[in-house]
Short mmCIF file of C-alpha atoms in Angstrom, two decimals:
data_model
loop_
_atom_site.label_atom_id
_atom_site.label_comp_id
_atom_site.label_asym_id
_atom_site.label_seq_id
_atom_site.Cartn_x
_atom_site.Cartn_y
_atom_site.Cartn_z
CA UNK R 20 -14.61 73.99 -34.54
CA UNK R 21 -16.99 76.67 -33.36
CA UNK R 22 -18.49 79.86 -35.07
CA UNK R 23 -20.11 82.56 -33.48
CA UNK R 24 -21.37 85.74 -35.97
CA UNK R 25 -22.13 88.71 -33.46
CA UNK R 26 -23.11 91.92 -34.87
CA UNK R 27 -24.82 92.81 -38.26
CA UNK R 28 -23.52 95.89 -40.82
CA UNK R 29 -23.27 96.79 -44.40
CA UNK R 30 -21.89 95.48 -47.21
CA UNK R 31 -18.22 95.75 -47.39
CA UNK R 32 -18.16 97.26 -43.70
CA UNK R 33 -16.12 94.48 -40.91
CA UNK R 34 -18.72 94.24 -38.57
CA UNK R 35 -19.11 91.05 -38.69
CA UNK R 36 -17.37 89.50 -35.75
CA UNK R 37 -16.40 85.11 -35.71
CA UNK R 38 -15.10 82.93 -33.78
CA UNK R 39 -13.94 79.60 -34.80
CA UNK R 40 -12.07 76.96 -32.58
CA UNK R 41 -10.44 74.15 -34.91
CA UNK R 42 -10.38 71.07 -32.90
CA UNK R 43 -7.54 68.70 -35.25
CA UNK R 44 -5.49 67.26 -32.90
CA UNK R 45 -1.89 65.76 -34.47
CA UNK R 46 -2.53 62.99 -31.70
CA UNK R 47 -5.33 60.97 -30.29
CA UNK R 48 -7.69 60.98 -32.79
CA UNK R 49 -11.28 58.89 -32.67
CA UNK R 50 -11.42 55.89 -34.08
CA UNK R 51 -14.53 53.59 -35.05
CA UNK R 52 -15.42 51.93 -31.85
CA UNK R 53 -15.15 47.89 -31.57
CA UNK R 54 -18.80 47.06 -31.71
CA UNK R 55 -20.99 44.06 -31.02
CA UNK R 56 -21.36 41.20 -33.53
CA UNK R 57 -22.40 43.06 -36.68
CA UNK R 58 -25.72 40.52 -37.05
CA UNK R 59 -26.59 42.36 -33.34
CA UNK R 60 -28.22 45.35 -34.71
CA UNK R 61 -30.55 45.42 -31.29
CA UNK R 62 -31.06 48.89 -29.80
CA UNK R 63 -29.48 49.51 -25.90
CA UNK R 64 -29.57 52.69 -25.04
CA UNK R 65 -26.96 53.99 -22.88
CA UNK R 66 -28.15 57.55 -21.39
CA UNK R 67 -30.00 60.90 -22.02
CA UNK R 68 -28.00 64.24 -21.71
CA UNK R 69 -29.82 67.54 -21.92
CA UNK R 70 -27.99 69.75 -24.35
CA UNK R 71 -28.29 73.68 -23.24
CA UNK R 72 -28.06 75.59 -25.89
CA UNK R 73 -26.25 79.28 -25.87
CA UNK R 74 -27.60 80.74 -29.24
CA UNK R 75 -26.15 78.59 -31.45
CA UNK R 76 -23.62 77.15 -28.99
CA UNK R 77 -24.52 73.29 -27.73
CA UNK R 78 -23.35 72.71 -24.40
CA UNK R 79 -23.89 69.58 -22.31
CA UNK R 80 -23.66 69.00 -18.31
CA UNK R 81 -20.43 66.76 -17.14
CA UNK R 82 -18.62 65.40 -14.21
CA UNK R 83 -15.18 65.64 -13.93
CA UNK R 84 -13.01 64.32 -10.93
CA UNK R 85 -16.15 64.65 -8.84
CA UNK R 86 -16.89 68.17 -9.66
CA UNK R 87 -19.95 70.10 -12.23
CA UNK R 88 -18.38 70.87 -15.29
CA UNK R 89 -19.87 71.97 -18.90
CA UNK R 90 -18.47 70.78 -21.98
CA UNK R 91 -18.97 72.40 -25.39
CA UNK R 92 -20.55 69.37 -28.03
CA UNK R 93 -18.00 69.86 -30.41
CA UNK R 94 -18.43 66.74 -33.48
CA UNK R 95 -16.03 69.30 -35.19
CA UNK R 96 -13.42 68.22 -32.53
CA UNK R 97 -11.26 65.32 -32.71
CA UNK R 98 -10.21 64.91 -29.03
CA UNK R 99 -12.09 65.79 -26.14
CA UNK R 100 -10.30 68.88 -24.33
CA UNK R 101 -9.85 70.97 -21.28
CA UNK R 102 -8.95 74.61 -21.58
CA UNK R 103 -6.33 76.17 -19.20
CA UNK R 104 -9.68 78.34 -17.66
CA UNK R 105 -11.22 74.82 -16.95
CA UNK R 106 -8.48 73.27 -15.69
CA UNK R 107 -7.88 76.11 -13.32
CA UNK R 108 -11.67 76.57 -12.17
CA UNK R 109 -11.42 72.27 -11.43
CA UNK R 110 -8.09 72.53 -9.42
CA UNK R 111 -6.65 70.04 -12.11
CA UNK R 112 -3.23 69.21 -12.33
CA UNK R 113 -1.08 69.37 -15.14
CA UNK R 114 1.58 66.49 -16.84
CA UNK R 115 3.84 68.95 -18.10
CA UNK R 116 5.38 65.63 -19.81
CA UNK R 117 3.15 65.09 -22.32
CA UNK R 118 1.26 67.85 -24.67
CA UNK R 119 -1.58 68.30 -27.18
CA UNK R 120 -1.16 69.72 -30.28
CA UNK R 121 -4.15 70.90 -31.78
CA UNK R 122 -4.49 73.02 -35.47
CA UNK R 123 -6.45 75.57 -35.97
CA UNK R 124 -7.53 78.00 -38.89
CA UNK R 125 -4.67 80.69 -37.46
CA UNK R 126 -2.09 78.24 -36.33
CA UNK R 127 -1.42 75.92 -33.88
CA UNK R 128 -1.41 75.76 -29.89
CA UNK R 129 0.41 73.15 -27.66
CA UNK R 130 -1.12 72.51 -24.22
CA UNK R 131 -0.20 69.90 -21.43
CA UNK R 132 -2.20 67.20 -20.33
CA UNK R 133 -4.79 67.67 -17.02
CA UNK R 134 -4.94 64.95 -14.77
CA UNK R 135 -8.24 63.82 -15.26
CA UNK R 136 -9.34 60.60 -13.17
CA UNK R 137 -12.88 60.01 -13.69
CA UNK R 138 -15.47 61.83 -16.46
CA UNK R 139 -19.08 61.32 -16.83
CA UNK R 140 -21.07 62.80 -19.37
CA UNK R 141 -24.90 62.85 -18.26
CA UNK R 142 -24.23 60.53 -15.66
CA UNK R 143 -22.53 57.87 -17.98
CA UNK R 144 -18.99 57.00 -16.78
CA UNK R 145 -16.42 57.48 -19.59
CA UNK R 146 -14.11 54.14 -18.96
CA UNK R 147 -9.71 55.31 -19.02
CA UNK R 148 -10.75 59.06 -20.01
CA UNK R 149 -7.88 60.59 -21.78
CA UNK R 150 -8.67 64.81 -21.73
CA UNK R 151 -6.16 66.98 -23.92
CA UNK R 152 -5.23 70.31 -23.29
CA UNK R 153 -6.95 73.38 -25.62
CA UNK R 154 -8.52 76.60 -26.28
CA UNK R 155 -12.54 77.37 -25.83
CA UNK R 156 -13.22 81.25 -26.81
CA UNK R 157 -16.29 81.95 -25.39
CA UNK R 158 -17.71 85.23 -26.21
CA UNK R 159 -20.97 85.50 -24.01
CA UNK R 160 -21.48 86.97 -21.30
CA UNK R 161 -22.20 83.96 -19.50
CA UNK R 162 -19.47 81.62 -17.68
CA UNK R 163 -17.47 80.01 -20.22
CA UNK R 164 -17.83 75.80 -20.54
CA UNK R 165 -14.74 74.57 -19.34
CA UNK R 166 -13.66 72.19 -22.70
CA UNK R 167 -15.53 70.78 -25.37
CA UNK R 168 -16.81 67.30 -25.78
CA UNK R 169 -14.92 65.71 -28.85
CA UNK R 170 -14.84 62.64 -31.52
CA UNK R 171 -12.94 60.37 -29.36
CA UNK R 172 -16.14 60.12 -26.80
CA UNK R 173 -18.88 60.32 -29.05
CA UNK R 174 -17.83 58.29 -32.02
CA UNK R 175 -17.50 54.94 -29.73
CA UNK R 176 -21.71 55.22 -29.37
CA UNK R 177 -24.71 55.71 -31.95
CA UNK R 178 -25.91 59.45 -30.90
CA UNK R 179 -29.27 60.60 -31.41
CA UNK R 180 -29.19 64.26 -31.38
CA UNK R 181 -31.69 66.59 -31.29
CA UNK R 182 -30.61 70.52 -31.09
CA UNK R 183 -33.83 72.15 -31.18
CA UNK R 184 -35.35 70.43 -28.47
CA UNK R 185 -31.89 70.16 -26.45
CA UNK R 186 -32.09 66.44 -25.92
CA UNK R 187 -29.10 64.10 -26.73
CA UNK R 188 -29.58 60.03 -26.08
CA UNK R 189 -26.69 57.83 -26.56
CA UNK R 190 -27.24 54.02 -27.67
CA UNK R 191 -24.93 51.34 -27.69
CA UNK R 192 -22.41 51.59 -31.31
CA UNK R 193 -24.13 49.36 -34.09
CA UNK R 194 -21.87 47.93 -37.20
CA UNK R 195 -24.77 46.26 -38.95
CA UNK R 196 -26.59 47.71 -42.25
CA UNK R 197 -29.53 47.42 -40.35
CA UNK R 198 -28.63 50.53 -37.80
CA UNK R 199 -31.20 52.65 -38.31
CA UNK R 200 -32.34 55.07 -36.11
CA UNK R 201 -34.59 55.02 -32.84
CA UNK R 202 -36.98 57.32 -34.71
CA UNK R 203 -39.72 56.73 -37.48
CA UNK R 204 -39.34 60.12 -38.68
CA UNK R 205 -39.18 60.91 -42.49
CA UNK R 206 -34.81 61.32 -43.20
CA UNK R 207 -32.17 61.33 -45.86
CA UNK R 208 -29.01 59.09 -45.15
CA UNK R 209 -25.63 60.31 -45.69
CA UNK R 210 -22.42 58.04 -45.80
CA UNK R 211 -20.13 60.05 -43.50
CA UNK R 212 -16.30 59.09 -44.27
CA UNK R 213 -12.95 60.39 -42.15
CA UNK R 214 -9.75 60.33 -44.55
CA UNK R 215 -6.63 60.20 -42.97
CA UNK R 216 -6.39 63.64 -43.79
CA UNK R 217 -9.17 64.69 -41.61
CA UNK R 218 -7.08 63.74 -38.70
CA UNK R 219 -10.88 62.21 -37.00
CA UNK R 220 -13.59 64.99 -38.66
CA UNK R 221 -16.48 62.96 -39.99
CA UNK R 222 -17.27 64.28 -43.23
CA UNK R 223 -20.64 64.00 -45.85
CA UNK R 224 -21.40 65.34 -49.27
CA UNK R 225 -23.44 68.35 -49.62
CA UNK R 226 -24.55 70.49 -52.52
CA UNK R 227 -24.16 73.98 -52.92
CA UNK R 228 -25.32 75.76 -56.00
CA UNK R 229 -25.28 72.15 -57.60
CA UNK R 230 -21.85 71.24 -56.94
CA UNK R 231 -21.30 68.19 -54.30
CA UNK R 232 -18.81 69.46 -51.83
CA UNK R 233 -17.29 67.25 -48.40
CA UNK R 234 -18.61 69.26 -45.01
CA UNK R 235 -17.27 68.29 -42.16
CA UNK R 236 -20.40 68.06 -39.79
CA UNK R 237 -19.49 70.72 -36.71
CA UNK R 238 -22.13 70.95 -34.44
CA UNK R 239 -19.29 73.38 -32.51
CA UNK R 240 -19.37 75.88 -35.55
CA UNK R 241 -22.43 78.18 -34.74
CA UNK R 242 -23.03 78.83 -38.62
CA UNK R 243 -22.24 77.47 -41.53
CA UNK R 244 -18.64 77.81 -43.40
CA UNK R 245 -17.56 77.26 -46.82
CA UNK R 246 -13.38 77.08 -47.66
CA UNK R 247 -12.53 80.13 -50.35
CA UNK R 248 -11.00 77.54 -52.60
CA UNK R 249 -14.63 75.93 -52.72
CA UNK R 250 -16.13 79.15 -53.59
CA UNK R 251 -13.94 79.85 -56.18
CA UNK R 252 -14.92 76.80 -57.86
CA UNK R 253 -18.43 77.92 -57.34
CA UNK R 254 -17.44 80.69 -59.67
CA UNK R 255 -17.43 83.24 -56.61
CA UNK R 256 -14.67 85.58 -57.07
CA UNK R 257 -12.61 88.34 -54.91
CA UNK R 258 -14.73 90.98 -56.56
CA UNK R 259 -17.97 89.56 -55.27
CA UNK R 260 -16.66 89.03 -52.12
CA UNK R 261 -15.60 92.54 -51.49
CA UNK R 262 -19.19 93.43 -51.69
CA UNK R 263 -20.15 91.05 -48.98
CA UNK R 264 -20.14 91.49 -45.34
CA UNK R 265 -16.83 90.96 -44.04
CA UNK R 266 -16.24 89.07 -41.15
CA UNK R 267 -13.18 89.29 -38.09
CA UNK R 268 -12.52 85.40 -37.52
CA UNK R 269 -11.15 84.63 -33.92
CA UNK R 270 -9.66 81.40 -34.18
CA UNK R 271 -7.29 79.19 -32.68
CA UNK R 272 -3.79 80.22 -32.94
CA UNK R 273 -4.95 84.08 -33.76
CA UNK R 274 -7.28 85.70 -36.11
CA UNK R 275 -7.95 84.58 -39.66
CA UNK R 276 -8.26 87.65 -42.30
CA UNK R 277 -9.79 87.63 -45.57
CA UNK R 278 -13.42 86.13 -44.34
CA UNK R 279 -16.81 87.00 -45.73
CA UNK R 280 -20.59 86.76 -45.56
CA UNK R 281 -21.89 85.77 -49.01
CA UNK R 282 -25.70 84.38 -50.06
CA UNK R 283 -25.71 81.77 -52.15
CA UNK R 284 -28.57 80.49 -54.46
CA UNK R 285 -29.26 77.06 -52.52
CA UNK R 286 -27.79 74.36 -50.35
CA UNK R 287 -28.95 70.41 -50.48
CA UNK R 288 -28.51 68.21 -47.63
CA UNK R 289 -29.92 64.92 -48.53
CA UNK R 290 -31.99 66.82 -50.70
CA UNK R 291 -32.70 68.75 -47.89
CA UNK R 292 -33.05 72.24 -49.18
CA UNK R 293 -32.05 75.43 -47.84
CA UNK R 294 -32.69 78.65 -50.21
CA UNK R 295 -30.85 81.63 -50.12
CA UNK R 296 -28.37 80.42 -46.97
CA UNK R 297 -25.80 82.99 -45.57
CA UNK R 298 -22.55 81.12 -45.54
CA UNK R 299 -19.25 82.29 -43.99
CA UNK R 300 -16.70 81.95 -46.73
CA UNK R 301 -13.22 81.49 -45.45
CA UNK R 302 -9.65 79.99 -46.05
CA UNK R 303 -9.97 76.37 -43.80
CA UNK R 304 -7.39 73.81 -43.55
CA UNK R 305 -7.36 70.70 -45.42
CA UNK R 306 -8.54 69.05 -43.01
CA UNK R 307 -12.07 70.60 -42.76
CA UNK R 308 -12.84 69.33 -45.80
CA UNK R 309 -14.56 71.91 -48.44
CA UNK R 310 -17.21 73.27 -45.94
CA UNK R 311 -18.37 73.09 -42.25
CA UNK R 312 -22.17 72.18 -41.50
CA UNK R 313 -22.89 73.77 -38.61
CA UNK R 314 -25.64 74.22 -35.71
CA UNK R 315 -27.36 76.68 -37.85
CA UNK R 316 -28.91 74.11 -39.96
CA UNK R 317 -28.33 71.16 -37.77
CA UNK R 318 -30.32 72.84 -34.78
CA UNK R 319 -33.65 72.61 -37.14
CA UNK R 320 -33.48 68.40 -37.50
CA UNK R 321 -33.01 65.50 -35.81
CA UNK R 322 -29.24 64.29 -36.48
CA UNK R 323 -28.57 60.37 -35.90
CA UNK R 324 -24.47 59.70 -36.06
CA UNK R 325 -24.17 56.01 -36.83
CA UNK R 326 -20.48 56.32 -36.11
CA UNK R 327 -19.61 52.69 -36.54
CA UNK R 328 -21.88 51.60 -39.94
CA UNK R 329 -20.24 55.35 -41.47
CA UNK R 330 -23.96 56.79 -41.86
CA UNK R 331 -25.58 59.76 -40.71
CA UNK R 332 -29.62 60.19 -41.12
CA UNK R 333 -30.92 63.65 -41.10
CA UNK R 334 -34.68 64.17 -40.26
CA UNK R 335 -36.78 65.86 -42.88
CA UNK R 336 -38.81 67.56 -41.29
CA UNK R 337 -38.41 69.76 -37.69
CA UNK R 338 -36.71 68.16 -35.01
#
């Protein structure tokens, strides 16, 4: 999924513009790679990949067939995808035999499979790559990526991510309780789950206004999302929305109505604390989970994705 707020206005005024890209796919999802031994818990790290970031957008530097390519880092995706502007711009072919299917908060799109023969990411080889076919809005001015990077690639690796210095280092996938992180830095440590449900999301607890809520961590979603069903539980109500900012959301399979900007009193990550956040409140598939963590918050720590042990760490401080 992906997020993008553009334009500021007054409450109950739609001027708030946002796109989100759901990246479920009914097929292919990521599964927990086959690690080493689980009493191996040595570090081997695989490759560093500079992240460039496009306001809140992450976007990393592949090679595709032979040819420069730029992938959006999507963890809210559950394949790794091509869209039909990508495919074009690589003189990719297509197997009009087989065809993604991917959700998204406005429907569903079905796409057919490029060709794709070789992918690196960084400079590190993806072994049998298996692209799908999808949608990346992109609504800068500068030349759209041409897919997004999903689950599928980065859960069979421990990722070390780090946003606001637009660094990512991939190290060998660890199984052991012992997987901690490269870094010494002060963190909280989050179990991350994916139901069957989630069709491949990774998912942890966080708190908003006290109540512990499952976000699906999105490092595609620019800002921050919470489900309307969520906030009603919150005790936020239609009424209080209406004074809100509302927000156009451009999302896969068309717009979703109904969206809003609305402050609540705190978030806890961890016990990571955020006062006051802006969220984007919003009816999101079950899939989602009850919220979306995006780059808006994970952009100010250090994120370590233990894929394989089911834990994320969180720096506490700046990353």
């Amino acid at each position: 999924m992906s997020v993008s707020l553009f334009t500021s206005g007054s409450a109950g005024q739609s001027s708030w513009i946002a796109l989100l890209l759901l990246g479920t796919v009914l097929a292919g999802c990521a599964e927990f790679p086959d690690a080493q031994e689980p009493d191996d818990c040595s570090l081997q790290h695989q490759v560093a990949i500079e992240v460039t970031m496009t306001r809140n957008v992450p976007v990393v530097p592949a090679i595709i067939n032979g040819q420069q390519a730029r992938l959006v880092l999507d963890t809210g995706s559950t394949r790794t995808v091509l869209s039909s502007n990508g495919v074009q711009r690589l003189q990719l072919p297509l197997d009009w035999r087989m065809f993604t299917v991917s959700s998204g908060i406005g429907g569903s799109e079905r796409k057919p499979l490029p060709d794709v023969k070789t992918l690196a990411i960084g400079g590190f080889a993806i072994r049998e790559p298996a692209l799908g076919g999808g949608t990346v809005p992109w609504p800068f001015k500068s030349p759209p990526p041409d897919g997004r990077l999903g689950n599928d690639i980065l859960a069979q690796h421990d990722v070390d991510l780090n946003l606001g210095r637009g660094r990512m280092n991939w190290y060998r996938a660890r199984r052991c309780e012992q997987a901690t992180p490269a870094w010494m830095e002060p963190h909280a440590v989050l179990p991350m789950r994916r139901g069957e449900a989630a069709r491949g999301l990774f998912t942890i607890p966080v708190e908003i206004d006290g109540q512990t809520l499952t976000a699906a961590v999105d490092t595609g979603a620019e800002f921050t999302a919470i489900g309307t069903r969520a906030a009603t539980s919150l005790g936020i109500t239609g009424e209080m929305l209406d004074q809100d900012r509302k927000a156009t959301v451009i999302a896969i399979g068309g717009n979703a109505p109904g969206a809003h900007l609305h402050r609540f009193r705190l978030m806890s990550v961890g016990g990571i604390a955020m006062t006051e956040p802006d969220l984007l409140v919003l009816n999101l598939p079950p899939e989602a989970g009850d919220m979306l963590l995006g780059a808006d918050f994970l952009r100010r720590h250090r994120v370590w994705f233990s894929y394989a042990a089911r834990r994320m760490f969180i720096s506490r401080g700046p990353g």
